[in-house]
Short mmCIF file of C-alpha atoms in Angstrom, two decimals:
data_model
loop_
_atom_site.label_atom_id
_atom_site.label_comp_id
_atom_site.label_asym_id
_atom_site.label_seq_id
_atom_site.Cartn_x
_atom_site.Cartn_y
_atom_site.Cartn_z
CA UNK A 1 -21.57 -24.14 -60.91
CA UNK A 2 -23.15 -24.56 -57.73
CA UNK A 3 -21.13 -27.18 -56.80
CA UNK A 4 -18.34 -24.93 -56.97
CA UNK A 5 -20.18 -22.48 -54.97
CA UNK A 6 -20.84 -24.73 -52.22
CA UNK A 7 -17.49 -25.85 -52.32
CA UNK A 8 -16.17 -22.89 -51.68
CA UNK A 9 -17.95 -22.02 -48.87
CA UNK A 10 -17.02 -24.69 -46.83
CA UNK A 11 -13.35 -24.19 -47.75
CA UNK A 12 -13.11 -20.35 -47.33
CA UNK A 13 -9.94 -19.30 -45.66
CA UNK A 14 -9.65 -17.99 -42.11
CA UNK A 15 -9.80 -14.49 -41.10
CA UNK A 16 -6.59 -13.64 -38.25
CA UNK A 17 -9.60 -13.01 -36.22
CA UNK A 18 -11.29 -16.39 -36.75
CA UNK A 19 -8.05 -17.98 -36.25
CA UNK A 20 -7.39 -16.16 -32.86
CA UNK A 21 -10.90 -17.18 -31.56
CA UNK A 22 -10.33 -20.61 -32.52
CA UNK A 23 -7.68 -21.38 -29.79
CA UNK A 24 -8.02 -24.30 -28.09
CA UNK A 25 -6.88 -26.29 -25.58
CA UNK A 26 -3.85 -25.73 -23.70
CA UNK A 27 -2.56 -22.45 -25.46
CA UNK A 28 -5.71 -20.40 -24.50
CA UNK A 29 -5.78 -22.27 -21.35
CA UNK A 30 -1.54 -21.41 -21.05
CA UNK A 31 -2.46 -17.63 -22.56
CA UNK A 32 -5.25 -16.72 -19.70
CA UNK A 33 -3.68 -18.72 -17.05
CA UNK A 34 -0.80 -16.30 -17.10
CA UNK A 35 -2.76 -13.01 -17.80
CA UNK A 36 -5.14 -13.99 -14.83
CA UNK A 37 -2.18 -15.11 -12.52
CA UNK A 38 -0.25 -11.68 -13.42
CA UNK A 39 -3.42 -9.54 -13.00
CA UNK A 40 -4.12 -11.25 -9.73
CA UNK A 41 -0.58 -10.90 -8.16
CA UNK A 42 -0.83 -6.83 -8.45
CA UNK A 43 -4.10 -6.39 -7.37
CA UNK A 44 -2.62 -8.87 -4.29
CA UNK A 45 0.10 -6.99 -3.81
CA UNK A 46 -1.72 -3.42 -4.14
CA UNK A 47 -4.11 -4.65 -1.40
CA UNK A 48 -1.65 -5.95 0.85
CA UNK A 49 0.93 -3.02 0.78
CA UNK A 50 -2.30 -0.48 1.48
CA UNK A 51 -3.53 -3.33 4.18
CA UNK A 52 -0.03 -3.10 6.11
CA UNK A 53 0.16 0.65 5.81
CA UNK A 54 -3.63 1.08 7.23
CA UNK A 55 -2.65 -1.12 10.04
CA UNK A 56 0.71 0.64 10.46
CA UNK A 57 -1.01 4.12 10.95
CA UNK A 58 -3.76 2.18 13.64
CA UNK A 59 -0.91 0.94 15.65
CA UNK A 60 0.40 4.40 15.79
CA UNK A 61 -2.71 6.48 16.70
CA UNK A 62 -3.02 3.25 19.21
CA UNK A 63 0.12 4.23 20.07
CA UNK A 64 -0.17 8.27 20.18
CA UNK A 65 -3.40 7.30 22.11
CA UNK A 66 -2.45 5.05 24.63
CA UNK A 67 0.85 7.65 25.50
CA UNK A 68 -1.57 10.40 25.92
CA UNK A 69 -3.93 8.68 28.24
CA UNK A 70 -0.56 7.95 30.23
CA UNK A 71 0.56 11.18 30.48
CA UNK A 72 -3.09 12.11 31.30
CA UNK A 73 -2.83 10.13 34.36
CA UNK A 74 0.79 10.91 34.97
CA UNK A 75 -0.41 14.67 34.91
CA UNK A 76 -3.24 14.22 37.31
CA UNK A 77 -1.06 12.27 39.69
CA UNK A 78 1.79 15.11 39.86
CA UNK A 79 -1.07 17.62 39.75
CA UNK A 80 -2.48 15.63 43.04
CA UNK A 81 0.90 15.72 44.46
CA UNK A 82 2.04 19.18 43.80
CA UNK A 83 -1.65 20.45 45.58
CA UNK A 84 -0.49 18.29 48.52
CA UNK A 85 3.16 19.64 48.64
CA UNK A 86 1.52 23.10 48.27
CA UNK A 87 -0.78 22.78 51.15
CA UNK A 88 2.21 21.91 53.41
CA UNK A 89 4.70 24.19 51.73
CA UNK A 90 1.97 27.49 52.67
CA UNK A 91 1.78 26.28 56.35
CA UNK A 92 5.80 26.51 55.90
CA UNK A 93 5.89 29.71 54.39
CA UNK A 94 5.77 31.67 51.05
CA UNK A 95 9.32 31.32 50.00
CA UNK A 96 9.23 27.59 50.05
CA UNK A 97 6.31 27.59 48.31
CA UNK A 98 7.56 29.72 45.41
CA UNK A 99 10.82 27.18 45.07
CA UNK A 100 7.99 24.21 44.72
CA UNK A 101 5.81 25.72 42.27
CA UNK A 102 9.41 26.72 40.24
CA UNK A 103 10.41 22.86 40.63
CA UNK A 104 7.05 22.01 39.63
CA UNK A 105 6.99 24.65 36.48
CA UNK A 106 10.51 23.03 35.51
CA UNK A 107 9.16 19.21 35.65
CA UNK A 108 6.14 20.59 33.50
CA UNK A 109 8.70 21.71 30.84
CA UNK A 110 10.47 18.83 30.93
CA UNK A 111 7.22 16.65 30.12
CA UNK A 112 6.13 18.28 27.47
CA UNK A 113 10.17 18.21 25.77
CA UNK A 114 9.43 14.43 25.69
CA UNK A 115 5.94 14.22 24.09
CA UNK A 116 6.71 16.84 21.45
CA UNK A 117 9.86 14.44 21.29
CA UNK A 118 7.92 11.43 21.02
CA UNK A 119 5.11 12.96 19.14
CA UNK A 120 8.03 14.10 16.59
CA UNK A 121 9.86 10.73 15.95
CA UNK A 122 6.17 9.60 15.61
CA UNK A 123 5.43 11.62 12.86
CA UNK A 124 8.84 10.92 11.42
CA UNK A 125 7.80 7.46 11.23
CA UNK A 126 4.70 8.12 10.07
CA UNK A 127 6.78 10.35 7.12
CA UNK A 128 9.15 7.20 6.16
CA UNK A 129 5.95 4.53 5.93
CA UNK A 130 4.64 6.84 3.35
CA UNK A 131 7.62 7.34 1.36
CA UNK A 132 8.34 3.40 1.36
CA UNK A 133 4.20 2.68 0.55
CA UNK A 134 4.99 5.28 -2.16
CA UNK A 135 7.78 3.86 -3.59
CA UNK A 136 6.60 0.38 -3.70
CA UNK A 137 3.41 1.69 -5.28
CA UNK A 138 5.77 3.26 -8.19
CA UNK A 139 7.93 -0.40 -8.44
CA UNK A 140 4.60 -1.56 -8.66
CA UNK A 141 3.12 0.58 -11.18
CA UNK A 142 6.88 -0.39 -13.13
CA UNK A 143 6.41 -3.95 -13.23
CA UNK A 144 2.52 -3.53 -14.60
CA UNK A 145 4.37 -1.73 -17.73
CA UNK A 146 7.11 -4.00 -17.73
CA UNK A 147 4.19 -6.49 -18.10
CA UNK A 148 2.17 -5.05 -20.60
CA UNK A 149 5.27 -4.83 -22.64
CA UNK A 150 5.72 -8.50 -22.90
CA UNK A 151 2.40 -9.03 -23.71
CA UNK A 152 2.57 -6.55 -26.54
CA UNK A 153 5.84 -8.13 -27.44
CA UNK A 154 4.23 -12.01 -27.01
CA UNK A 155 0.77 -10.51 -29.55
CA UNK A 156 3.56 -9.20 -32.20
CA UNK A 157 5.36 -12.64 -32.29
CA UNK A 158 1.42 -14.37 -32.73
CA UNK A 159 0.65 -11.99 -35.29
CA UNK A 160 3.74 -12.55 -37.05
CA UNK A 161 3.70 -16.32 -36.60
CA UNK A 162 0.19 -15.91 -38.45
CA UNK A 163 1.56 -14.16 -41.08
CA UNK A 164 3.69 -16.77 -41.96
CA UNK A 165 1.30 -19.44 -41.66
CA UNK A 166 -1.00 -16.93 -44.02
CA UNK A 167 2.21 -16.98 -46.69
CA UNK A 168 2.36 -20.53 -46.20
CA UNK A 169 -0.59 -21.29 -46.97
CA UNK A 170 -0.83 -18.99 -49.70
#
């Protein structure tokens, strides 16, 4: 009788469990390869998409920057000018004078139209990298569920492949 016993222990049938820890060789090696390679391409892609639009929104406050400092100087340099004109203008009398500072007023206006022009297309720019980052974040966030649902789909055949293999060796 304990013959038997011993017998049977050493040929007790394999739990689904047992059997799934006991892969070896080239299907684990197959089954993680492609989980790894499929985690690591998202978390690549994620990365590089938020990479691009960090750098994207650096360039443009480079950009915004650099056009301010320009019209800075350009500013300072009319500014310069105008004091000049207006020091010759009052020893040529107050009329002319008030015709300069009008001109002056005008080309003021006129400045400012094209940075709140610039500084609008800017910010529509700005607006469109978003909406594409955003959108490739939700084809992203699609293809990681499109994923998983293989995977799901690739467990149910194992499970069912075991099951027959169970009957089988039933």
């Amino acid at each position: 009788m304990a013959c038997l016993r011993v017998m049977f222990f050493f040929f007790k049938q394999k739990t689904a469990y047992e059997m799934l820890r006991s892969l070896v060789g080239s299907e684990m090696c197959i089954r993680d390869r492609e989980r790894q390679q499929a985690s690591q391409r998202y978390s690549e892609l994620g990365l590089e998409a938020e990479a691009q639009l960090k750098l994207l929104e650096q360039e443009r406050v480079a950009e915004v920057a650099a056009r301010d400092e320009h019209w800075a100087r350009e500013r300072e340099a009319m500014e310069l000018e105008w004091a000049r004109e207006r020091e010759r203008e009052r020893s040529e009398g107050e009329a002319a004078m008030m015709e300069t500072e009008a001109r002056h007023a005008t080309e003021v206006r006129e400045l400012n139209a094209v940075r709140v022009k610039e500084l609008s297309l800017l910010e529509d720019r700005r607006a469109e990298l978003e909406e594409g980052f955003a959108q490739e974040m939700v084809v992203f966030k699609q293809e990681r569920v499109s994923e998983r649902a293989k995977l799901r789909a690739e467990v149910e055949q194992l499970q069912e492949r075991m099951r027959e293999v169970r009957e089988k060796a039933e």
